[in-house]
PDB file of N, CA and C in Angstrom:
ATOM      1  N   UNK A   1     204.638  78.902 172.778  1.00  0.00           N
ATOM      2  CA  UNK A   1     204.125  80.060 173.464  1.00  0.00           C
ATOM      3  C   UNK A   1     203.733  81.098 172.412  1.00  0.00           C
ATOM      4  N   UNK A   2     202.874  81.453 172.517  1.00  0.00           N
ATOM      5  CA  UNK A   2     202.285  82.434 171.646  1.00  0.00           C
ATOM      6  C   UNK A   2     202.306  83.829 172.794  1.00  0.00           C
ATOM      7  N   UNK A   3     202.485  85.101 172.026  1.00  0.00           N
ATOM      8  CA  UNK A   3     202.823  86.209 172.868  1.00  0.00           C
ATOM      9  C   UNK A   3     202.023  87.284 172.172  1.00  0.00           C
ATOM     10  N   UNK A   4     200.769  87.844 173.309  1.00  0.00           N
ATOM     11  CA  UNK A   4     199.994  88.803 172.699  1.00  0.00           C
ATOM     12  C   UNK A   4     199.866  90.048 173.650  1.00  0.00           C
ATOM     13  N   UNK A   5     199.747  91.054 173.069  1.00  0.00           N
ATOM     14  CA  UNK A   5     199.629  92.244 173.727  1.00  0.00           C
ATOM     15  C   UNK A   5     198.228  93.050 174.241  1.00  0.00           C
ATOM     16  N   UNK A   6     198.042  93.175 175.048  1.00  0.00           N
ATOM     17  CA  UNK A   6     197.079  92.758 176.203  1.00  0.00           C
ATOM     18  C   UNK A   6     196.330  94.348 176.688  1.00  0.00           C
ATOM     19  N   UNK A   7     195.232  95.162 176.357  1.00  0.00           N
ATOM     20  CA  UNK A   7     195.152  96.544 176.832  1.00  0.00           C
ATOM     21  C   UNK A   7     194.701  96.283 178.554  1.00  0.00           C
ATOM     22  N   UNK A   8     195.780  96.930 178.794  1.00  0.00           N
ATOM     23  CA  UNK A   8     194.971  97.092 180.156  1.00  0.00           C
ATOM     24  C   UNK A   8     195.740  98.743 180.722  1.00  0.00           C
ATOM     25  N   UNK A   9     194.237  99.527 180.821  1.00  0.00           N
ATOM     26  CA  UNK A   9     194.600 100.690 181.337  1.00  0.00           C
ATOM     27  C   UNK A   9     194.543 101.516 180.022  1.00  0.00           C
ATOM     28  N   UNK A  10     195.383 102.586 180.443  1.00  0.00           N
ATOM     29  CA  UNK A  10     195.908 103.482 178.949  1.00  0.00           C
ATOM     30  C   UNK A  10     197.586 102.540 178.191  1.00  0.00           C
ATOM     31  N   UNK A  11     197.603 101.525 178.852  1.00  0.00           N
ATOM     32  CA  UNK A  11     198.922 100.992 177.609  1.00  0.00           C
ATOM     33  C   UNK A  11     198.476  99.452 177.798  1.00  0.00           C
ATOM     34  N   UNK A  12     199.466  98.902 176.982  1.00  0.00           N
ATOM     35  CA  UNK A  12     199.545  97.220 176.792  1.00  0.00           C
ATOM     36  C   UNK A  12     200.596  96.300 177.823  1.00  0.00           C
ATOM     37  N   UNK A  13     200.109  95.183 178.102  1.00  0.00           N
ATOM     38  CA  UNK A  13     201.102  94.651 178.516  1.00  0.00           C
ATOM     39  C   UNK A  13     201.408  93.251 177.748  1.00  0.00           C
ATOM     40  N   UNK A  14     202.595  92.783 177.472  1.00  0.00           N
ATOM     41  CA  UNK A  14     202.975  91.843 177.004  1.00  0.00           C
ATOM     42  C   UNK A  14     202.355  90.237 177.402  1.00  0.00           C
ATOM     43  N   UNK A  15     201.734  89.197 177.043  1.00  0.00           N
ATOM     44  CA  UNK A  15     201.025  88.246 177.935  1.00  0.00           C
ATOM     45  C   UNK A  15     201.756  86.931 176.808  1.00  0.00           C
ATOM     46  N   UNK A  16     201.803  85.937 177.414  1.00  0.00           N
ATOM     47  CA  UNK A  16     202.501  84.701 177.181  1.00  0.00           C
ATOM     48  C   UNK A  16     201.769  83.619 177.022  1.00  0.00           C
ATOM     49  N   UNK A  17     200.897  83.285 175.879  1.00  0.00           N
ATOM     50  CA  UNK A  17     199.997  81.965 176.299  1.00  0.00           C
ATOM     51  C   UNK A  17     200.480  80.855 175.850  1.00  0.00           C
ATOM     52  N   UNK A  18     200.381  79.379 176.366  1.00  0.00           N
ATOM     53  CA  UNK A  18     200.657  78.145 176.535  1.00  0.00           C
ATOM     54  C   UNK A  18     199.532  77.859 175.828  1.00  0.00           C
ATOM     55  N   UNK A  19     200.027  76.766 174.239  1.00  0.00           N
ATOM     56  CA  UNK A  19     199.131  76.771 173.656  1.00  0.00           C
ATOM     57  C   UNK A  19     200.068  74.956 173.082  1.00  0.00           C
ATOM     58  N   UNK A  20     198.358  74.312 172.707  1.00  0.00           N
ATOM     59  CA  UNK A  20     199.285  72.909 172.361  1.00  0.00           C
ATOM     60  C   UNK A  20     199.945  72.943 171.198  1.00  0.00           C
ATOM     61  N   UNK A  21     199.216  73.773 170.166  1.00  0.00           N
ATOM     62  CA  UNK A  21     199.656  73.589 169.151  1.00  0.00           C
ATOM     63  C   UNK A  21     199.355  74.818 168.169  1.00  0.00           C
ATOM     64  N   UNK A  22     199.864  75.419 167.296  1.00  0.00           N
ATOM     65  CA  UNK A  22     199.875  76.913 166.094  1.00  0.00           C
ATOM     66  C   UNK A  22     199.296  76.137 164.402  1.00  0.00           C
ATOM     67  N   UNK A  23     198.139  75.762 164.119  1.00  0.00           N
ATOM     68  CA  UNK A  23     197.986  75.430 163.127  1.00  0.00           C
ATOM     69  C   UNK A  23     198.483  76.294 161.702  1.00  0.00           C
ATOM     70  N   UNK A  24     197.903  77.360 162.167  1.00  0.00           N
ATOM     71  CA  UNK A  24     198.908  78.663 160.913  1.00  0.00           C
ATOM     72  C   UNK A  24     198.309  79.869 161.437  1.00  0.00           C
ATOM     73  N   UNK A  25     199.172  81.008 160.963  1.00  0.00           N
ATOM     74  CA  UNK A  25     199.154  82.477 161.233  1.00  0.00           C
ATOM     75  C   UNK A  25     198.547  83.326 160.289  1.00  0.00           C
ATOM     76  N   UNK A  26     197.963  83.948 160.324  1.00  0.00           N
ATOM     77  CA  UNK A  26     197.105  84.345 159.182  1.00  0.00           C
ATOM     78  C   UNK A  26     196.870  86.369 159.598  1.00  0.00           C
ATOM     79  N   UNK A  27     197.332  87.158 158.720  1.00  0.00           N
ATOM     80  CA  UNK A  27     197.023  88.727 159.155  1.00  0.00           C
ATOM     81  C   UNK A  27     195.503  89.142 158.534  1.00  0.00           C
ATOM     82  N   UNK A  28     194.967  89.531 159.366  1.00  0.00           N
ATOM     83  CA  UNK A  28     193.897  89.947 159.133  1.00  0.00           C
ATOM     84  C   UNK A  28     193.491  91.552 159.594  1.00  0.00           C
ATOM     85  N   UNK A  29     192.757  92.539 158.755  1.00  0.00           N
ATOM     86  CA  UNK A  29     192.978  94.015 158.596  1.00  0.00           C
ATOM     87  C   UNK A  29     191.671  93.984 159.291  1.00  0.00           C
ATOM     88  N   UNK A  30     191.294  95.174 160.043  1.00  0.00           N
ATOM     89  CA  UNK A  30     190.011  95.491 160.703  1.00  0.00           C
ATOM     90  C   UNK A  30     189.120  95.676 159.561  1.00  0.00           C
ATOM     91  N   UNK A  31     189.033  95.917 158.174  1.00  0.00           N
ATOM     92  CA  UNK A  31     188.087  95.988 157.549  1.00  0.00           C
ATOM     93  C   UNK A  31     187.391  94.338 156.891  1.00  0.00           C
ATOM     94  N   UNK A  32     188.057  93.352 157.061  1.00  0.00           N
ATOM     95  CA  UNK A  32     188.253  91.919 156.971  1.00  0.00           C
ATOM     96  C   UNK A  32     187.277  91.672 158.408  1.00  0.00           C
ATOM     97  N   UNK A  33     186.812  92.438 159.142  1.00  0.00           N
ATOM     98  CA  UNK A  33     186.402  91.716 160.515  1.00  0.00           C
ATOM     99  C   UNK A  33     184.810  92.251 160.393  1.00  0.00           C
ATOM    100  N   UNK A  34     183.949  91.383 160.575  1.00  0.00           N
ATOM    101  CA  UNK A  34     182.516  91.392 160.382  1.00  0.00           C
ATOM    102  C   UNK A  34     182.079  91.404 162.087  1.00  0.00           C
ATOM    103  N   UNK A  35     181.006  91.831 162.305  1.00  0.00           N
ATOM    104  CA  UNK A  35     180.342  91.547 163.373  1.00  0.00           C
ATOM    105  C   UNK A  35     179.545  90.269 163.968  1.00  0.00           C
ATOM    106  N   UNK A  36     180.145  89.859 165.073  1.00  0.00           N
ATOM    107  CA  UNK A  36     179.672  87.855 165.206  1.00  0.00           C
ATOM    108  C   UNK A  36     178.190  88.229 165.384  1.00  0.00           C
ATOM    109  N   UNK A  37     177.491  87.259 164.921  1.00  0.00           N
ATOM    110  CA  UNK A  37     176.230  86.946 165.177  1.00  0.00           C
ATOM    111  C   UNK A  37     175.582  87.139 166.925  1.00  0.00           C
ATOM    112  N   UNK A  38     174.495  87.872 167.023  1.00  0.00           N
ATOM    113  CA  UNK A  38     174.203  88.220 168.484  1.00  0.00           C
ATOM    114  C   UNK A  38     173.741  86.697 169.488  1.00  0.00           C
ATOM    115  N   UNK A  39     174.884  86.115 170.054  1.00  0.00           N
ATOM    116  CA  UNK A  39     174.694  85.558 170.855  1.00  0.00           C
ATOM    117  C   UNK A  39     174.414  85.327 172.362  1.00  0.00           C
ATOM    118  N   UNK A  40     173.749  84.762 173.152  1.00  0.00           N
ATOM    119  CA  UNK A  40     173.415  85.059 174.567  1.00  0.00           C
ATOM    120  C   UNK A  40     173.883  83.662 174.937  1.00  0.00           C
ATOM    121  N   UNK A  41     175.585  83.722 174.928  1.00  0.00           N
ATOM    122  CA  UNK A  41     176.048  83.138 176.075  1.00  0.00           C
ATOM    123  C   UNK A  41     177.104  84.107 176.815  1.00  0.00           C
ATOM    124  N   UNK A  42     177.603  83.122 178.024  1.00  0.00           N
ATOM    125  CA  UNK A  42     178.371  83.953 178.547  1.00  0.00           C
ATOM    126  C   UNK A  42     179.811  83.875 177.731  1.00  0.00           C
ATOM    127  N   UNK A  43     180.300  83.106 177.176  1.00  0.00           N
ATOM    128  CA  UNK A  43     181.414  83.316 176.241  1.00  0.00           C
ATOM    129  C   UNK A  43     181.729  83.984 174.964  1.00  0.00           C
ATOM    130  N   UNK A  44     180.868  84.654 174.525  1.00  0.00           N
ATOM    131  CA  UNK A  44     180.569  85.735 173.675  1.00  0.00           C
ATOM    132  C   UNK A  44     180.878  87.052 173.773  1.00  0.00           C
ATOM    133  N   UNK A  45     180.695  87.526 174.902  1.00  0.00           N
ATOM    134  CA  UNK A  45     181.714  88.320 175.535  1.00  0.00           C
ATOM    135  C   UNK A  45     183.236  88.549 175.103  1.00  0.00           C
ATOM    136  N   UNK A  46     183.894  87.161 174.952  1.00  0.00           N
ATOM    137  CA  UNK A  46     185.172  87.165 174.108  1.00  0.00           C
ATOM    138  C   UNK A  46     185.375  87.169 172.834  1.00  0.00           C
ATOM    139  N   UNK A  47     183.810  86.750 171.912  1.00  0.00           N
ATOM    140  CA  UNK A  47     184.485  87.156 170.705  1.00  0.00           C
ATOM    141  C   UNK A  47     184.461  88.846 170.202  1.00  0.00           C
ATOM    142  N   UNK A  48     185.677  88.813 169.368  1.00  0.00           N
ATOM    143  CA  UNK A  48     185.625  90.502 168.653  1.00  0.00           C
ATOM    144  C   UNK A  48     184.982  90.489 167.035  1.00  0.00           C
ATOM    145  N   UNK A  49     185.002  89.510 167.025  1.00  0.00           N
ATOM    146  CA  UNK A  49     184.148  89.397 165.339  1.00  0.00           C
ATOM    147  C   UNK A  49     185.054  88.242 164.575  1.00  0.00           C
ATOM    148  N   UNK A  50     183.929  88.022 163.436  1.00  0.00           N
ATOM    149  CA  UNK A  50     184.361  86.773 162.240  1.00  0.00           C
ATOM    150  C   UNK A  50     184.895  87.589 161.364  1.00  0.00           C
ATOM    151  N   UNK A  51     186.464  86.745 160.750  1.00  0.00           N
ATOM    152  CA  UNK A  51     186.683  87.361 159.585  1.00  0.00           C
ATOM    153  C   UNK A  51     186.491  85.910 158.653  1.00  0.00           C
ATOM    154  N   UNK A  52     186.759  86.574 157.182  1.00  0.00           N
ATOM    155  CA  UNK A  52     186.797  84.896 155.997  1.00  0.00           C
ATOM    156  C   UNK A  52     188.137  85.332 155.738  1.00  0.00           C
ATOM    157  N   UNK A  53     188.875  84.190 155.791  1.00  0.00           N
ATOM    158  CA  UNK A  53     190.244  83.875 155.150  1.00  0.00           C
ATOM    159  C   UNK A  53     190.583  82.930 154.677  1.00  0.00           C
ATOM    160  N   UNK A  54     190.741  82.865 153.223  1.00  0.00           N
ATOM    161  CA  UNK A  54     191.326  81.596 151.969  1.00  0.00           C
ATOM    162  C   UNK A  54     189.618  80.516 152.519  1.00  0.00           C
ATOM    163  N   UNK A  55     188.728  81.153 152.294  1.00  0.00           N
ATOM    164  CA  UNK A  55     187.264  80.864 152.342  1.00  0.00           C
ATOM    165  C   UNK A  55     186.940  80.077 153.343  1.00  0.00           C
ATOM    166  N   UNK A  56     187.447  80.686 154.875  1.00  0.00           N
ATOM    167  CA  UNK A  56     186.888  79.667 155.817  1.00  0.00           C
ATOM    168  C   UNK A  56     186.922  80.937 157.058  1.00  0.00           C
ATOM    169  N   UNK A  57     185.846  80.720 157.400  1.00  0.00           N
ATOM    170  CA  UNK A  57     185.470  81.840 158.716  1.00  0.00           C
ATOM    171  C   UNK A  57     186.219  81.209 159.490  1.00  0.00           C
ATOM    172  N   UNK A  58     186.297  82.645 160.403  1.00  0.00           N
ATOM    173  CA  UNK A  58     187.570  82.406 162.004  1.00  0.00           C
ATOM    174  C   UNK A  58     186.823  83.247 162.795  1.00  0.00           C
ATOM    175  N   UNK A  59     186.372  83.275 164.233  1.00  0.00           N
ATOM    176  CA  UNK A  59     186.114  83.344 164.931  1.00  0.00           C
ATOM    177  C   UNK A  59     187.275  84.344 165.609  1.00  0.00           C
ATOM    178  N   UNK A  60     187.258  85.618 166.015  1.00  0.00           N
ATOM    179  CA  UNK A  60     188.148  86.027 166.292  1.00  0.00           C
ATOM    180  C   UNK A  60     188.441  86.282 167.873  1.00  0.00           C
ATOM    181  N   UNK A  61     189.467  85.896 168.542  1.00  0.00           N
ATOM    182  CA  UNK A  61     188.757  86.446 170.145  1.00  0.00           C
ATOM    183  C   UNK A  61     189.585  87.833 170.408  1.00  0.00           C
ATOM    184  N   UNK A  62     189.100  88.661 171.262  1.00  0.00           N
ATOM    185  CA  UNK A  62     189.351  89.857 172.217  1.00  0.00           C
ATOM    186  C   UNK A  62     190.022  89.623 173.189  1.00  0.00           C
ATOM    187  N   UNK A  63     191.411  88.950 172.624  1.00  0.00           N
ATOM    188  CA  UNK A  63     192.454  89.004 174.237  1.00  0.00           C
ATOM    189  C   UNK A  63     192.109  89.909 175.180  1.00  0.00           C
ATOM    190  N   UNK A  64     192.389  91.053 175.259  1.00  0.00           N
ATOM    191  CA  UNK A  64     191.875  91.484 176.488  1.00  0.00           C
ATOM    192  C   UNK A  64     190.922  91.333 177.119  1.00  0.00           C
ATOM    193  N   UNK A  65     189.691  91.417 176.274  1.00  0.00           N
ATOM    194  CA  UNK A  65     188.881  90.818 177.082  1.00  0.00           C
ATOM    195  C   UNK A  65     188.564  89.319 177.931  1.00  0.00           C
ATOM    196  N   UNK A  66     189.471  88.326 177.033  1.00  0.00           N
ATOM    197  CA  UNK A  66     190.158  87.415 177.873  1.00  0.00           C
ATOM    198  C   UNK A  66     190.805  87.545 179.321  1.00  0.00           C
ATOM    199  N   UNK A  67     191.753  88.200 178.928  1.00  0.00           N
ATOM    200  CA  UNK A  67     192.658  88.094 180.158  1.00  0.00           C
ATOM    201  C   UNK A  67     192.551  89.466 180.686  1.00  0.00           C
ATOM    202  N   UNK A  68     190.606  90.042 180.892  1.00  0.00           N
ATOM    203  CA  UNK A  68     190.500  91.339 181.688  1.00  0.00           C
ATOM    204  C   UNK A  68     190.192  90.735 183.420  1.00  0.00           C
ATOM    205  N   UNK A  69     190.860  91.619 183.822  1.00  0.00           N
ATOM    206  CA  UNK A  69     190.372  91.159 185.672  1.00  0.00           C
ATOM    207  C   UNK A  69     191.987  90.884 186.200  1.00  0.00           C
ATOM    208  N   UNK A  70     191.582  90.136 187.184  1.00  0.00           N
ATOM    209  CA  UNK A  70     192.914  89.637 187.893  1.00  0.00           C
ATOM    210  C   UNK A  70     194.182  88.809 187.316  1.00  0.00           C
ATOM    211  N   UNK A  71     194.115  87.794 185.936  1.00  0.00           N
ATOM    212  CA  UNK A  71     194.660  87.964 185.819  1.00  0.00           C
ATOM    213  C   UNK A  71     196.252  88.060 184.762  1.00  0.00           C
ATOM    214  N   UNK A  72     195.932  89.460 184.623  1.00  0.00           N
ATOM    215  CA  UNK A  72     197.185  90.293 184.511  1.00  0.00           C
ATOM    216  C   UNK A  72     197.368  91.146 185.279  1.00  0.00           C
ATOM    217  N   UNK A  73     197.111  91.439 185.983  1.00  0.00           N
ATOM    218  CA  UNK A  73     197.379  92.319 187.140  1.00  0.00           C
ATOM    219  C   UNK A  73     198.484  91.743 188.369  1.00  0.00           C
ATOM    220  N   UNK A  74     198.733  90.313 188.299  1.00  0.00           N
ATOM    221  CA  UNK A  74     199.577  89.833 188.899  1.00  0.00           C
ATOM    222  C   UNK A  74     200.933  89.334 187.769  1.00  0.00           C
ATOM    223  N   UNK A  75     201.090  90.606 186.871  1.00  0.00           N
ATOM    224  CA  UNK A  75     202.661  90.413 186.034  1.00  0.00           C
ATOM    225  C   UNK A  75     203.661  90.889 186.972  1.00  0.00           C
ATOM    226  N   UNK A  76     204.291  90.282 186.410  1.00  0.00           N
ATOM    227  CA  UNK A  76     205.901  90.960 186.559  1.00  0.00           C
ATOM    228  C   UNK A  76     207.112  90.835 185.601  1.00  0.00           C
ATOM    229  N   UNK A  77     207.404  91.457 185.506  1.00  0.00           N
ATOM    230  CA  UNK A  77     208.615  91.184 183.969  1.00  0.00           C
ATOM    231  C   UNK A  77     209.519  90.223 184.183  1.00  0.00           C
ATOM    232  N   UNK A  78     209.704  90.224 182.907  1.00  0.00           N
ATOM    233  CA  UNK A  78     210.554  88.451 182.820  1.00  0.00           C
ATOM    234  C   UNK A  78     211.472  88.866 181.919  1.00  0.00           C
ATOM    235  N   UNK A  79     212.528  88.339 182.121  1.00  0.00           N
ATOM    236  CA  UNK A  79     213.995  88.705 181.198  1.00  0.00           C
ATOM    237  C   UNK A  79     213.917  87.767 180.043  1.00  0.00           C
ATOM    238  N   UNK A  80     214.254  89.144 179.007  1.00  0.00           N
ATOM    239  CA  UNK A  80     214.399  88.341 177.759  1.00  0.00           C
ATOM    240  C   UNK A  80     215.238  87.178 177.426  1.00  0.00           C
TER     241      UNK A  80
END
């Protein structure tokens, strides 16, 4: 489970994704993040920009804009 923090509104909410597998973790600084190439699909929308790290572009996505709409709006807290 990978666990990302999610804007919705004026704060964040905590979101839980089911993922098969974590190849590696890598920090990347907003000045490291380039602008993606202008694409016209509808999944483009999710990316937030390319960064290069240890010389291989990454594709970065915009969780929220992922998981904007319905749903996170159907959370409810879950005990640690």
């Amino acid at each position: 489970v990978v666990v990302a923090d999610v804007q919705r509104g004026a704060g964040t909410v905590k979101v839980g994704l089911l993922v098969d597998v974590v190849l590696e973790v890598v920090g990347v600084s907003d000045g490291d993040i380039s602008q993606a190439p202008d694409a016209r699909t509808a999944s483009a929308r999710y990316v937030r920009g390319l960064a290069t790290v240890k010389d291989r572009t990454r594709i970065l996505l915009d969780i929220s804009k992922v998981f904007d709409g319905d749903a996170v709006d159907d959370t409810s807290p879950v005990a640690a």
